[in-house]
Short mmCIF file of C-alpha atoms in Angstrom, two decimals:
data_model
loop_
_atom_site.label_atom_id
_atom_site.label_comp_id
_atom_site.label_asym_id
_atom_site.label_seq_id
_atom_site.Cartn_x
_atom_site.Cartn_y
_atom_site.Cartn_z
CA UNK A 1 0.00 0.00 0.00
CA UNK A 2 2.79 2.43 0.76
CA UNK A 3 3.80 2.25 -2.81
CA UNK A 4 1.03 3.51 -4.43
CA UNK A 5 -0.40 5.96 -1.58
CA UNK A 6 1.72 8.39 -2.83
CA UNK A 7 0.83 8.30 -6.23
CA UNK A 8 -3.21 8.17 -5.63
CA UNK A 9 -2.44 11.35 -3.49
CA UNK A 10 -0.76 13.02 -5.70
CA UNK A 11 -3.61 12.69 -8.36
CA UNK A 12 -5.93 14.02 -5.93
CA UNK A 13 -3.75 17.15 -5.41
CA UNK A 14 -3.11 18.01 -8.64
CA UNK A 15 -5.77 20.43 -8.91
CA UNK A 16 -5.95 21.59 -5.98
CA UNK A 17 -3.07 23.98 -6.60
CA UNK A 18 -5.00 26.24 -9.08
CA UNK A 19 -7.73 26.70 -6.73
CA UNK A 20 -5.12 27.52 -3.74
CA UNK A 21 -2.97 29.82 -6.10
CA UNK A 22 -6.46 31.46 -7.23
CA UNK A 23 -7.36 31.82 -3.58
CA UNK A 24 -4.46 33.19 -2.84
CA UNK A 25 -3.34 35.66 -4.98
CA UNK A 26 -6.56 37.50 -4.35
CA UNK A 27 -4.09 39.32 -2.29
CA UNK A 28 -1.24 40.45 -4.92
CA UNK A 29 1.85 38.68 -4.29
CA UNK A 30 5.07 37.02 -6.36
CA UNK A 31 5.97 33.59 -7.31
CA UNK A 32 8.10 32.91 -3.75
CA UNK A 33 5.79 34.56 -1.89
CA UNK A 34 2.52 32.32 -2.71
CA UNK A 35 4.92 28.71 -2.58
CA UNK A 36 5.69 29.97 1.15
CA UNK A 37 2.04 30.82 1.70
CA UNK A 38 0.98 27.60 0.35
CA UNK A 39 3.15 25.94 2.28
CA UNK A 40 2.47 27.67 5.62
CA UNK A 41 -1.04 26.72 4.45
CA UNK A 42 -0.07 23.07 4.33
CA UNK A 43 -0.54 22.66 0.28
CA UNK A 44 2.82 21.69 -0.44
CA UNK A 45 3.47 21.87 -3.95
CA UNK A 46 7.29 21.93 -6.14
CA UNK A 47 8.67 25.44 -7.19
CA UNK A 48 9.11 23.69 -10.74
CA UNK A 49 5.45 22.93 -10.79
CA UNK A 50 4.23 26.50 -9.41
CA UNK A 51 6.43 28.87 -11.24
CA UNK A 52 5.05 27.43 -14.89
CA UNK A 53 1.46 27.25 -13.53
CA UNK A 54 1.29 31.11 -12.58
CA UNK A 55 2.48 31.76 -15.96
CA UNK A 56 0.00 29.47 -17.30
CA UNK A 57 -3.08 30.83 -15.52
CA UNK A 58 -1.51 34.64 -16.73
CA UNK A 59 -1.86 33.71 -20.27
CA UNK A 60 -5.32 31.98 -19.53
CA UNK A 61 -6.88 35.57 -18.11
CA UNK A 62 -7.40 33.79 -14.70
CA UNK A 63 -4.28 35.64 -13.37
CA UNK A 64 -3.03 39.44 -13.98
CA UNK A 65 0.33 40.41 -13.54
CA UNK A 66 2.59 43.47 -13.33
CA UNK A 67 6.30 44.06 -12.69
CA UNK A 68 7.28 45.73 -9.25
CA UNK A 69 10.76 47.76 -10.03
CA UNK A 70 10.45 49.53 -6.60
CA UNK A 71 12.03 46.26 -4.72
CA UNK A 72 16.02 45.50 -4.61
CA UNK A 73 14.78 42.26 -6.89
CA UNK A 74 12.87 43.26 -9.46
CA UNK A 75 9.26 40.88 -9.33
CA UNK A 76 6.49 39.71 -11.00
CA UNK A 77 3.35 40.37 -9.14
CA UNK A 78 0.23 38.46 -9.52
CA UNK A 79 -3.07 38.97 -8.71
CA UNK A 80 -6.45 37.23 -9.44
CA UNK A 81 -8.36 38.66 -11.92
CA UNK A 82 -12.21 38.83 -12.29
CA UNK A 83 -12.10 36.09 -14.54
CA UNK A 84 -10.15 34.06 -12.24
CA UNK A 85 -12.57 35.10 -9.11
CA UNK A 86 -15.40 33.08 -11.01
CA UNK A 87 -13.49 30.18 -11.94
CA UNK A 88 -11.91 29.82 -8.26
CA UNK A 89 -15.83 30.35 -7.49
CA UNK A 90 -16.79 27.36 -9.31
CA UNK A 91 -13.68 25.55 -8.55
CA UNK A 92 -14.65 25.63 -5.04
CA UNK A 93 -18.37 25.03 -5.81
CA UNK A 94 -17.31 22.13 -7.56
CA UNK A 95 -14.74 20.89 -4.91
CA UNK A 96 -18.07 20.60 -2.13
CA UNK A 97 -20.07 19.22 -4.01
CA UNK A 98 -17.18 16.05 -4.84
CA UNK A 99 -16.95 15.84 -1.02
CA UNK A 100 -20.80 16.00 -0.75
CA UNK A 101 -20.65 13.10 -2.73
CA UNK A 102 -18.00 11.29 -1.30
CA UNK A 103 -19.25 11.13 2.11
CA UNK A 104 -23.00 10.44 1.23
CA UNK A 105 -21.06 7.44 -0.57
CA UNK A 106 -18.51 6.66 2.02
CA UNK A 107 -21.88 6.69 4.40
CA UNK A 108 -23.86 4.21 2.61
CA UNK A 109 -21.71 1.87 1.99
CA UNK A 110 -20.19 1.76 5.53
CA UNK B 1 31.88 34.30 -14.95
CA UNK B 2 27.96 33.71 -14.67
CA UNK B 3 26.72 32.11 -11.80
CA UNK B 4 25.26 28.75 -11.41
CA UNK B 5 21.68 30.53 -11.32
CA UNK B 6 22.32 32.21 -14.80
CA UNK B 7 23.48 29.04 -16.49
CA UNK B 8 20.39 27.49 -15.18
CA UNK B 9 18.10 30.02 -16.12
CA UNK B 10 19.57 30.14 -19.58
CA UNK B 11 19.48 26.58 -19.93
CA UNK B 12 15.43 26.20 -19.16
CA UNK B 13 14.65 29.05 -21.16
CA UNK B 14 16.47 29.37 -24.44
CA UNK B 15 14.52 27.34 -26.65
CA UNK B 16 11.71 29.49 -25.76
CA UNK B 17 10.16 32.13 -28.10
CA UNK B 18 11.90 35.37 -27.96
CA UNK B 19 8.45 36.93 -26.92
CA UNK B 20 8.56 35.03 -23.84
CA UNK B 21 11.65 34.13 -23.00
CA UNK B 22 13.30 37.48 -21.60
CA UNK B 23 10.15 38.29 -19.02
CA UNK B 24 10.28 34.34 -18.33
CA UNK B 25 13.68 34.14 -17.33
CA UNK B 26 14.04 37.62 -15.58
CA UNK B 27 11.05 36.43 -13.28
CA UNK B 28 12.71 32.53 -12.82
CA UNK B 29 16.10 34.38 -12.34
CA UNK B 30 14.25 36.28 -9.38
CA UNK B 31 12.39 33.82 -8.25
CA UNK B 32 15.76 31.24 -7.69
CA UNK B 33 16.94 34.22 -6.03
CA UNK B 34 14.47 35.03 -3.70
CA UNK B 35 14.47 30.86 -2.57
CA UNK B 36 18.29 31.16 -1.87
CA UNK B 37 18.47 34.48 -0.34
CA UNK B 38 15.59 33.36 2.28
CA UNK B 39 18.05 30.49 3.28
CA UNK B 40 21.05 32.87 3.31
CA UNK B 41 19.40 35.07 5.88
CA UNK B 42 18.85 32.27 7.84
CA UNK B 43 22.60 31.49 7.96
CA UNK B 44 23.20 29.09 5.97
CA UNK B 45 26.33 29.36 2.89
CA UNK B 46 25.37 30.93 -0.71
CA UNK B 47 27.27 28.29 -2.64
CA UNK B 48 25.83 25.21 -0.62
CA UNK B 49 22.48 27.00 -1.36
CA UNK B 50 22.45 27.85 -4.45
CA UNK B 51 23.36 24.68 -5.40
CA UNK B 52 21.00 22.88 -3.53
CA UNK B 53 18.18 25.09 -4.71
CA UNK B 54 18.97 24.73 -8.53
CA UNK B 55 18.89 20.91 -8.05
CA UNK B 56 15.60 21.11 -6.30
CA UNK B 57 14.47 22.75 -9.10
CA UNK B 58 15.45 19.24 -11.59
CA UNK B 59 16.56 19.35 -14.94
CA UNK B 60 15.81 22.52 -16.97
CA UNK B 61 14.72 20.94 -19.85
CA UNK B 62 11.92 19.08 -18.07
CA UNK B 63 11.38 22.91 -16.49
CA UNK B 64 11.44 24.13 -20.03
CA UNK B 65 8.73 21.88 -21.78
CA UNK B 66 6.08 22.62 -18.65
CA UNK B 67 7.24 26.64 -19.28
CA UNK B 68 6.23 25.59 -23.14
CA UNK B 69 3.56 23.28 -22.39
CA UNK B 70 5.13 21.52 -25.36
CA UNK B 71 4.75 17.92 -25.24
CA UNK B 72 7.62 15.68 -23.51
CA UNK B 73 6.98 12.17 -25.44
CA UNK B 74 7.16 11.37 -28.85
CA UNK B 75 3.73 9.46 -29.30
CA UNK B 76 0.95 10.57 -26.62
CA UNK B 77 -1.69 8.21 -25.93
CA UNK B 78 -3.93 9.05 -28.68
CA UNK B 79 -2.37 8.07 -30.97
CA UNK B 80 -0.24 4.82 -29.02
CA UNK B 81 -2.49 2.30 -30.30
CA UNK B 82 -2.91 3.15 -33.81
CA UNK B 83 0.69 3.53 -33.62
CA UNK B 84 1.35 0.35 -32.50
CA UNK B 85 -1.23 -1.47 -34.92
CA UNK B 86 0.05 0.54 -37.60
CA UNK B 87 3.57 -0.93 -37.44
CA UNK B 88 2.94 -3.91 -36.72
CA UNK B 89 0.76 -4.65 -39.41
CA UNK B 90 3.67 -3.45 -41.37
CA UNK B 91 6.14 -5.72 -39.90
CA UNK B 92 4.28 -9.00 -40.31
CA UNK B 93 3.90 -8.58 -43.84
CA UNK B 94 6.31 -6.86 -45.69
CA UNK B 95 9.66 -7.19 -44.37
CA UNK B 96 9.71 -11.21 -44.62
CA UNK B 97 8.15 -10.45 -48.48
CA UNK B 98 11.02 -8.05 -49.39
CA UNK B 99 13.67 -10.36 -47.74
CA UNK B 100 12.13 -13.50 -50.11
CA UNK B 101 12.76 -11.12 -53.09
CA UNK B 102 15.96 -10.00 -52.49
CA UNK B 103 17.02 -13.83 -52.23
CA UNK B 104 15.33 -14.55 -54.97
CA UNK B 105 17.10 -12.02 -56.86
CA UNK B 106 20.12 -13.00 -55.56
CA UNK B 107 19.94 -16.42 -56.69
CA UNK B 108 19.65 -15.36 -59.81
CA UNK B 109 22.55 -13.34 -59.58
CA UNK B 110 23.91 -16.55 -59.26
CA UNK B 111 25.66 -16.61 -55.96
CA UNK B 112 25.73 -19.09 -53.54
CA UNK B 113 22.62 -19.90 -51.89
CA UNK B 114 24.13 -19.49 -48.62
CA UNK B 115 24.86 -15.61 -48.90
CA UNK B 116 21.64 -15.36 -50.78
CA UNK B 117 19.82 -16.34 -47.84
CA UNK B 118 22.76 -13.87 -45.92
CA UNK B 119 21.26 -10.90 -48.74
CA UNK B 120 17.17 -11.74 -47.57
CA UNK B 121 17.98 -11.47 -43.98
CA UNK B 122 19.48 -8.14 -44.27
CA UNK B 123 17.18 -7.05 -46.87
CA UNK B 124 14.56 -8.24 -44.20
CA UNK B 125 16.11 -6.58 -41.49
CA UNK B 126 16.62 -3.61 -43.41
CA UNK B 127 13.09 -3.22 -43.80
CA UNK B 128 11.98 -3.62 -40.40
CA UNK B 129 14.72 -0.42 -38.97
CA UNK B 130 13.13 1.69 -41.95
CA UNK B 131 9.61 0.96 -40.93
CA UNK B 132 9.91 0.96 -37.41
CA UNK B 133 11.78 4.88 -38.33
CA UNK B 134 9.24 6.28 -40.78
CA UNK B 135 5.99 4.84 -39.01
CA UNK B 136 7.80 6.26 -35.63
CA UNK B 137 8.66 9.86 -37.30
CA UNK B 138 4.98 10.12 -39.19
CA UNK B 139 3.45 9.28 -35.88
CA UNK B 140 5.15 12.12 -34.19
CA UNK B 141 4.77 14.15 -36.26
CA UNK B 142 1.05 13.47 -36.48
CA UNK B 143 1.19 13.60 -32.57
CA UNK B 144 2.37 17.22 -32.83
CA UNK B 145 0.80 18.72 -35.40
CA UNK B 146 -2.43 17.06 -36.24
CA UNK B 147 -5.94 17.72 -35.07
CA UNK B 148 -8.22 15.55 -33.00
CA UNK B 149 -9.87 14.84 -36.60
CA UNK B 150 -6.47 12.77 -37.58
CA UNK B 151 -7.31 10.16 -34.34
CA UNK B 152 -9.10 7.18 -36.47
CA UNK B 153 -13.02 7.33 -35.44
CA UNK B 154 -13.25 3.99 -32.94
CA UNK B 155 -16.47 1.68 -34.05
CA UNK B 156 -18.24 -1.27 -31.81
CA UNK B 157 -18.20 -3.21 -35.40
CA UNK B 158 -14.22 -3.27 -35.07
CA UNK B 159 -14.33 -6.02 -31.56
CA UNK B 160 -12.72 -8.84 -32.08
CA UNK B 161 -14.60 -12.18 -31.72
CA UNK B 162 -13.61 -13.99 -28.47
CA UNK B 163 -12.55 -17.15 -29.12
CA UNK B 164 -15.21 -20.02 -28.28
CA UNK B 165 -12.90 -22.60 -27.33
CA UNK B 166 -12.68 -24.40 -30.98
CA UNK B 167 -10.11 -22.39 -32.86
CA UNK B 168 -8.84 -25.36 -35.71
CA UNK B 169 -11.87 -25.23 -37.86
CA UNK B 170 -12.65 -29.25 -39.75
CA UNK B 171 -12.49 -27.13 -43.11
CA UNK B 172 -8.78 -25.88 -42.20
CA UNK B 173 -7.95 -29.63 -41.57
CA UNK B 174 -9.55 -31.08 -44.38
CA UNK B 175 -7.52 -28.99 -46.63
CA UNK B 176 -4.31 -28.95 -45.04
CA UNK B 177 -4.08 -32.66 -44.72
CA UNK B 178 -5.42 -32.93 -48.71
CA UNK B 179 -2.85 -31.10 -49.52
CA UNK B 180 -0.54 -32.99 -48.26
CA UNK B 181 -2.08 -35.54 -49.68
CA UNK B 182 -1.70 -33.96 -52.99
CA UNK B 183 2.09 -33.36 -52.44
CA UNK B 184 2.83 -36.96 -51.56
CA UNK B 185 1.08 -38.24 -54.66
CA UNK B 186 2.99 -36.14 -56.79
CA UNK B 187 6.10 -37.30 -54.84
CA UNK B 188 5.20 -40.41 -56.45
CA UNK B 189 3.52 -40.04 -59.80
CA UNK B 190 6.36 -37.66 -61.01
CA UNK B 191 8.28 -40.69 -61.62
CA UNK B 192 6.23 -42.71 -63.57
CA UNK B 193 3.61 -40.21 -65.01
CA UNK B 194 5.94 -36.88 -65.69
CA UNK B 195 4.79 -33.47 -67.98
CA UNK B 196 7.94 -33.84 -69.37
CA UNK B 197 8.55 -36.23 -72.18
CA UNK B 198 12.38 -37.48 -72.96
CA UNK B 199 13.45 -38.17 -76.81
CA UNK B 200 11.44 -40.97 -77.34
CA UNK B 201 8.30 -39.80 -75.83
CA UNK B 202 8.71 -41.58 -72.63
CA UNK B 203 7.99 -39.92 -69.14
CA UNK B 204 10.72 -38.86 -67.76
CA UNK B 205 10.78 -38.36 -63.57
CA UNK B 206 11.55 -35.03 -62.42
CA UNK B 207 13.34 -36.11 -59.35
CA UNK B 208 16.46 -38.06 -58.76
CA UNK B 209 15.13 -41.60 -59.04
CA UNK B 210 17.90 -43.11 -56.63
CA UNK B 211 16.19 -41.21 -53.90
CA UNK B 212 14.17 -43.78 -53.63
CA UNK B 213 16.53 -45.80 -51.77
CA UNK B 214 15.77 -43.75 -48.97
CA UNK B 215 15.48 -39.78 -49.05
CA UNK B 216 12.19 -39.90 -51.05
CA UNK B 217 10.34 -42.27 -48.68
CA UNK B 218 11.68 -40.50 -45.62
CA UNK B 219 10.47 -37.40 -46.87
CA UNK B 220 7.01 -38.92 -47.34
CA UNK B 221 7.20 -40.23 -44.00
CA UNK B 222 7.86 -37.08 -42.77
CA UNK B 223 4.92 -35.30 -44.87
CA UNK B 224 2.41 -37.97 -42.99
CA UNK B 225 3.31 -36.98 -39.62
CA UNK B 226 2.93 -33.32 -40.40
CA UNK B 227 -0.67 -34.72 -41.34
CA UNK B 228 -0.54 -36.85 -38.16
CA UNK B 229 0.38 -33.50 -36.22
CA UNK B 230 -2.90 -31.44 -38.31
CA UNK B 231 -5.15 -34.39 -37.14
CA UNK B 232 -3.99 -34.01 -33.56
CA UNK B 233 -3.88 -30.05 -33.60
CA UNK B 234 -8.07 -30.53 -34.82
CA UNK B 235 -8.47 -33.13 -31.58
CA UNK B 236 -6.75 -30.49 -29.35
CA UNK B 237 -8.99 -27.72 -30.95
CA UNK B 238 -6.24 -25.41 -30.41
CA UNK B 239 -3.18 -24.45 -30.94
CA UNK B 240 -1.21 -25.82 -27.53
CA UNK B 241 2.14 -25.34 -27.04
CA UNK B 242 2.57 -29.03 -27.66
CA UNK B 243 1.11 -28.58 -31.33
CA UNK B 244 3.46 -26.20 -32.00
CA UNK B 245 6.25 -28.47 -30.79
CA UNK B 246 5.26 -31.39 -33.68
CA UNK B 247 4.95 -28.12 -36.47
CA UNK B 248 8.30 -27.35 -35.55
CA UNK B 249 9.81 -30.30 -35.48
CA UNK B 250 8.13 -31.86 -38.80
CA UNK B 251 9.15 -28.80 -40.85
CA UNK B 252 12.93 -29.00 -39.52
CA UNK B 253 12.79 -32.68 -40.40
CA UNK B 254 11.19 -31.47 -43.73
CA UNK B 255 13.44 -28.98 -44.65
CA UNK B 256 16.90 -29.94 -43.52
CA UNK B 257 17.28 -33.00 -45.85
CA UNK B 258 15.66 -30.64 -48.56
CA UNK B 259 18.26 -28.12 -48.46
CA UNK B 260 21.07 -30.71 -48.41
CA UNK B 261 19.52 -32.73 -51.12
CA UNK B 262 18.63 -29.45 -53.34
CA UNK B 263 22.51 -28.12 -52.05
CA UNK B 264 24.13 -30.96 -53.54
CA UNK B 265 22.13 -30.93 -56.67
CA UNK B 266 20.69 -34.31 -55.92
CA UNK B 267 17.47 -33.65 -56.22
CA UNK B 268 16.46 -33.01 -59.84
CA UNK B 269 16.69 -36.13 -62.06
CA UNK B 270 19.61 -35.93 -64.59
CA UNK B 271 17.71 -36.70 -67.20
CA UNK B 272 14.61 -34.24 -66.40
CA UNK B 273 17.76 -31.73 -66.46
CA UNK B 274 19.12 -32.69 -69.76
CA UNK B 275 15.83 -33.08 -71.49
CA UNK B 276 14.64 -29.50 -70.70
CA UNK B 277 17.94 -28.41 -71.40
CA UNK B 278 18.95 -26.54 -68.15
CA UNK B 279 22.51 -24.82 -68.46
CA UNK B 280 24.40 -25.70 -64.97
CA UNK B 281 24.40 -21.87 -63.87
CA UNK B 282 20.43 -22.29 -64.67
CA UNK B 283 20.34 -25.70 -62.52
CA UNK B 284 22.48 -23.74 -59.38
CA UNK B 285 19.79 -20.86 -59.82
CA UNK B 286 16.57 -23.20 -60.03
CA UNK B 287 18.43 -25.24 -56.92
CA UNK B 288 18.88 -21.72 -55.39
CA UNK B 289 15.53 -20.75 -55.39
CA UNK B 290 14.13 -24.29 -53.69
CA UNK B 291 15.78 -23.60 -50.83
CA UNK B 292 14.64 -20.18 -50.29
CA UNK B 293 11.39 -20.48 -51.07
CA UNK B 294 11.47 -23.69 -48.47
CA UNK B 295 12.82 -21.70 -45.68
CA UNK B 296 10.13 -19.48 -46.59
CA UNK B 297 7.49 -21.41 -46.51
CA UNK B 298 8.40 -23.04 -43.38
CA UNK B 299 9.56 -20.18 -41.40
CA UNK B 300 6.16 -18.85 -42.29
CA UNK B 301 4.34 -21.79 -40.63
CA UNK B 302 6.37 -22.16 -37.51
CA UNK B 303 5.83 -18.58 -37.13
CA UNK B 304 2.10 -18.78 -37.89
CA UNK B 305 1.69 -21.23 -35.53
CA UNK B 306 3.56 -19.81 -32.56
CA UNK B 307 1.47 -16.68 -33.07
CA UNK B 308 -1.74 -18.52 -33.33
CA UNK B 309 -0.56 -20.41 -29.88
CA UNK B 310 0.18 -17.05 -28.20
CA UNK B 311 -3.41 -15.63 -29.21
CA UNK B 312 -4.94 -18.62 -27.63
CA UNK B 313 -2.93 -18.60 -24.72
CA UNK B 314 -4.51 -14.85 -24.13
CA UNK B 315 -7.78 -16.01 -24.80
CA UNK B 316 -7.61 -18.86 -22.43
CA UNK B 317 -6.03 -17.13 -19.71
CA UNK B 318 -8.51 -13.79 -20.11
#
């Protein structure tokens, strides 16, 4: 079982990062930034995967993004767009209603 | 010098387009920065770090293609299967023709018939590398480039039957063992009833009549038990690895005394040779092409069979 736990988990995460990074960045904040949040927030998730996923959901409209040249670093600030509201809307509306599901299941068949 | 951090960002983002690529790799460039300084501040040493951190970060070309979002395999799983049926398909038919050809050819060329059979294996093997490239490049290519029209539409009607137990049909035996049948009686009549007629209109046999001493009637005997083994392959039903076994072994017993015999030129009748008037290079040639076309014919029914026995082994164990 220990062999494939981790795999079966990490399915079940994988989208889960787009609604965190959504949730998120409805305050404005750069790439290193959100992976601490997220991890503070116990959704662990790989700088390689993050990084290419903010740039993703910028070029989807679900993300807007600006440079900040007023820092020692120069850094690209996101921030959730309206677009990106709704989806993160439905993404979470979607989310309960899976876990609606699962327990009523889990319940039944108990 | 640059630093570890620019080689890496340079390395994950130069096959990018230029549009992209500068505001990509000033924001990755910041972003390995920010990870290292945050563990500098805590005390620990920038080199260690840095090089940590880039590691963590894997290999930029697997970085790269997720910064793309171009794909990282060669044939994605729509189009796998077709793939695979594609080439295969390919494979069981047309290298084994070309490599008959090209010993065919060969033989004519009059070499020996050893190196022609040398020329049909390469020819054959030839043929598989060039199939297995150009089916492999088209199907990347299609992978790549084509639309979600080019994946072939799927159809109930294409299912293959499940087997039902009886996969030797009677009508398959009937006609394999009449042929044999056939074979052996021409085996025989050839020497007393030939289509060729010597000088003074008598028959003349087409084989070497002192192999009936004892090649001709081992041969027959041989030619009955590869009936024997298509009577027992219709009991069994299927084809067992047993079955398989008794091909094998009656078309090595078959064929090995036929080379030798067609090898050492003693298998046409001297006679049948003079009377049609076949030149020796012609003889070597016609000698030549026995043998290949026997290996031919028999590597095509040992490997019919063992693919036949493999299918029902699936079947039986599904």
């Amino acid at each position: 079982m220990d062999d494939v736990l981790p795999g079966h988990l990490q399915e079940l995460r994988r989208g889960t990062v787009v609604i965190a990074s959504l949730a998120a960045l409805r305050n404005p904040g750069y790439g290193y930034a959100l992976l601490q949040t997220l991890g503070d927030a116990g959704i662990s998730v790989d700088a390689n995967t993050l990084y290419p996923l903010l740039r993703r959901l910028e070029e989807q409209g679900l993300l807007s993004a600006d440079w900040d040249t007023t820092a020692s670093r120069p850094r690209k600030i996101y921030r959730t767009s309206d677009d990106g509201r709704q989806v993160l809307a439905a993404m979470l509306a979607d989310l309960d209603d899976l876990r609606a599901s699962l327990n009523r299941l889990d319940e039944e068949t108990r | 010098m640059s630093t570890l951090t620019d080689r890496y960002v340079h390395a994950a983002t130069r096959y990018l387009s230029a549009k992209r690529r500068d505001d990509i790799a000033r924001e990755l460039k910041g972003s390995i920065d920010d990870m290292i300084a945050s563990r500098v501040d805590a005390g620990e040493d920038h080199q260690s770090v840095e090089r940590d951190v880039l590691t963590q970060m894997g290999h930029p070309d697997v970085l790269a293609g997720q910064y793309a979002e171009r794909p990282m395999h060669l044939i994605g799983p729509r189009f796998f299967p077709t793939y695979l049926r594609v080439t295969a398909t390919i494979l069981a038919i047309v290298p084994a023709l070309v490599g008959v050809i090209a010993a065919l050819a060969k033989v004519a060329d009059d070499a020996s018939t050893g190196s022609a059979i040398g020329t049909g294996i390469g020819a054959a093997w030839t043929v598989v590398i060039q199939v297995v490239f150009w089916s492999t490049l088209a199907f990347a290519l299609i992978d790549r480039f084509g639309g979600e029209d080019d994946v072939p539409k799927w159809s109930l009607d294409r299912l293959p039957e499940v087997s039902t137990g009886r996969e030797v049909k009677l009508v398959d035996t009937v006609a394999s063992v009449s042929f044999i049948g056939v074979v052996v009686g021409v085996l025989v009549l050839q020497h007393f009833r030939s289509w060729v007629d010597g000088p003074d209109g008598e028959d003349v046999p087409v084989l070497n009549p002192d192999l009936w001493s004892f090649w001709l009637p081992a041969l027959i005997a041989v030619l009955l038990a590869s009936a024997a083994v298509e009577v027992w392959k219709y009991r069994v039903g299927r084809y067992s690895w047993p079955v398989v076994g008794g091909v094998v072994l009656t078309s090595v017993l078959w064929l090995i005394p036929f080379i030798w015999l067609a090898a050492e030129d003693k298998l046409l009748s001297r006679e049948f040779v003079d009377t049609v008037g076949l030149s020796s290079t012609n003889l070597a040639r016609v000698n030549g092409a026995l043998i290949v076309i026997a290996i031919a014919i028999e590597l095509m029914t040992v490997a019919d069979a063992a693919w036949k026995a493999r299918k029902s082994q699936r079947a039986v164990s599904a």
